[in-house]
Short mmCIF file of C-alpha atoms in Angstrom, two decimals:
data_model
loop_
_atom_site.label_atom_id
_atom_site.label_comp_id
_atom_site.label_asym_id
_atom_site.label_seq_id
_atom_site.Cartn_x
_atom_site.Cartn_y
_atom_site.Cartn_z
CA MET A 13 100.07 113.42 130.88
CA SER A 14 96.71 111.97 129.97
CA ARG A 15 94.23 113.08 127.37
CA GLU A 16 90.68 111.94 126.95
CA PHE A 17 90.22 109.70 123.94
CA SER A 18 87.69 110.88 121.37
CA GLN A 19 85.30 108.46 119.67
CA MET A 20 87.70 108.26 116.72
CA ASP A 21 90.62 107.53 119.08
CA LYS A 22 88.63 104.70 120.66
CA GLN A 23 87.58 103.34 117.27
CA ILE A 24 91.20 103.20 116.10
CA PHE A 25 92.46 101.77 119.40
CA ASP A 26 89.77 99.06 119.27
CA LYS A 27 90.74 98.18 115.70
CA LEU A 28 94.42 97.95 116.64
CA ALA A 29 93.89 96.13 119.95
CA PRO A 30 90.56 94.29 119.98
CA GLU A 31 91.85 92.10 122.81
CA ALA A 32 91.70 95.16 125.11
CA GLY A 33 87.92 94.81 125.03
CA GLY A 34 87.32 98.51 124.52
CA SER A 35 89.47 99.55 127.46
CA THR A 36 92.00 102.34 127.00
CA MET A 37 93.39 101.87 130.50
CA SER A 38 96.79 100.42 131.39
CA LYS A 39 97.07 97.50 133.77
CA MET A 40 98.12 100.09 136.35
CA GLY A 41 94.73 101.79 135.99
CA HIS A 42 95.87 104.89 134.09
CA SER A 43 94.33 106.09 130.84
CA TYR A 44 96.68 105.78 127.91
CA PRO A 45 97.78 109.22 126.71
CA PHE A 46 98.42 107.97 123.15
CA ILE A 47 97.05 105.38 120.77
CA LEU A 48 100.15 103.92 119.13
CA ARG A 49 102.63 103.82 122.02
CA PRO A 50 100.81 101.16 124.08
CA ILE A 51 100.27 99.12 120.92
CA SER A 52 104.00 99.32 120.14
CA HIS A 53 105.30 98.72 123.68
CA LYS A 54 102.68 96.63 125.47
CA ILE A 55 100.22 94.94 123.12
CA ALA A 56 101.95 93.97 119.86
CA GLN A 57 104.08 90.87 120.29
CA SER A 58 106.61 91.85 117.63
CA ALA A 59 107.37 94.39 114.91
CA GLU A 60 105.53 92.13 112.46
CA ASP A 61 102.49 92.04 114.77
CA PHE A 62 102.54 95.86 115.02
CA ARG A 63 102.72 96.15 111.22
CA GLU A 64 99.82 93.72 110.77
CA ARG A 65 97.74 95.70 113.24
CA LEU A 66 98.49 98.97 111.40
CA GLU A 67 97.38 97.38 108.12
CA ARG A 68 93.84 97.20 109.58
CA LEU A 69 93.57 100.99 109.39
CA ASP A 70 92.14 102.79 106.40
CA ALA A 71 93.53 105.99 104.88
CA THR A 72 91.18 108.20 106.89
CA GLU A 73 92.33 106.65 110.16
CA ILE A 74 96.01 106.89 109.20
CA ASP A 75 95.56 110.54 108.24
CA TYR A 76 93.80 111.17 111.56
CA LEU A 77 96.81 109.73 113.43
CA VAL A 78 99.18 111.84 111.33
CA GLY A 79 97.10 114.91 112.22
CA LEU A 80 97.33 114.06 115.92
CA ALA A 81 101.09 113.62 115.60
CA MET A 82 101.38 116.97 113.83
CA GLU A 83 99.54 118.54 116.79
CA GLU A 84 101.78 116.62 119.23
CA LYS A 85 98.78 114.69 120.54
CA GLU A 86 100.14 111.37 119.31
CA ASP A 87 103.68 110.18 120.09
CA ILE A 88 105.48 108.64 117.13
CA ARG A 89 109.04 109.33 118.32
CA SER A 90 108.88 106.90 121.25
CA LEU A 91 107.62 103.91 119.31
CA GLU A 92 110.00 101.00 118.82
CA GLU A 93 112.31 101.89 115.90
CA GLU A 94 110.87 99.23 113.59
CA ASP A 95 107.36 100.41 114.49
CA VAL A 96 108.23 103.99 113.50
CA ASP A 97 109.44 102.63 110.16
CA SER A 98 106.21 100.63 109.72
CA PHE A 99 104.06 103.65 110.49
CA MET A 100 105.99 105.87 108.07
CA GLU A 101 105.74 103.25 105.35
CA LEU A 102 101.99 103.03 105.90
CA VAL A 103 101.69 106.83 105.67
CA ARG A 104 103.66 106.77 102.42
CA ASN A 105 101.64 103.90 100.91
CA LYS A 106 98.12 104.69 102.12
CA LEU A 107 98.36 108.49 101.99
CA SER A 108 101.31 109.88 100.02
CA PRO A 109 105.07 110.35 100.06
CA GLU A 110 104.42 114.06 100.57
CA ARG A 111 102.40 113.43 103.74
CA GLU A 112 105.20 111.20 105.05
CA LYS A 113 107.77 113.94 104.37
CA GLU A 114 105.56 116.51 106.11
CA LEU A 115 105.27 114.28 109.19
CA LYS A 116 108.99 113.49 109.25
CA ALA A 117 109.81 117.20 109.01
CA LYS A 118 107.46 117.99 111.90
CA LEU A 119 108.98 115.21 114.02
CA GLY A 120 112.55 116.17 113.16
CA PHE A 121 113.32 112.94 111.31
CA ALA A 122 115.78 113.04 108.41
#
């Protein structure tokens, strides 16, 4: 299921994947329904690459992604396992341990 990316979505996607040239379309011609999943599965070359890309985001952008995940508009569960860990660590370090716990509770993570 596809959703239309907002300006903030596009800004974050462009920061995470500048090589996409502003496109939020898959090679198959479909709009990406999420920001992080295509970065995790298709664009980042490794878990380290994914982590480095996430480090480009500021606290406001991380909190925005957390908010989307809390509303089930961003898919964290289907990221590569190491990428989930990287995202949670970033939430803990750039936002707070409490925000990480809140997100984990919402997603059903222990």
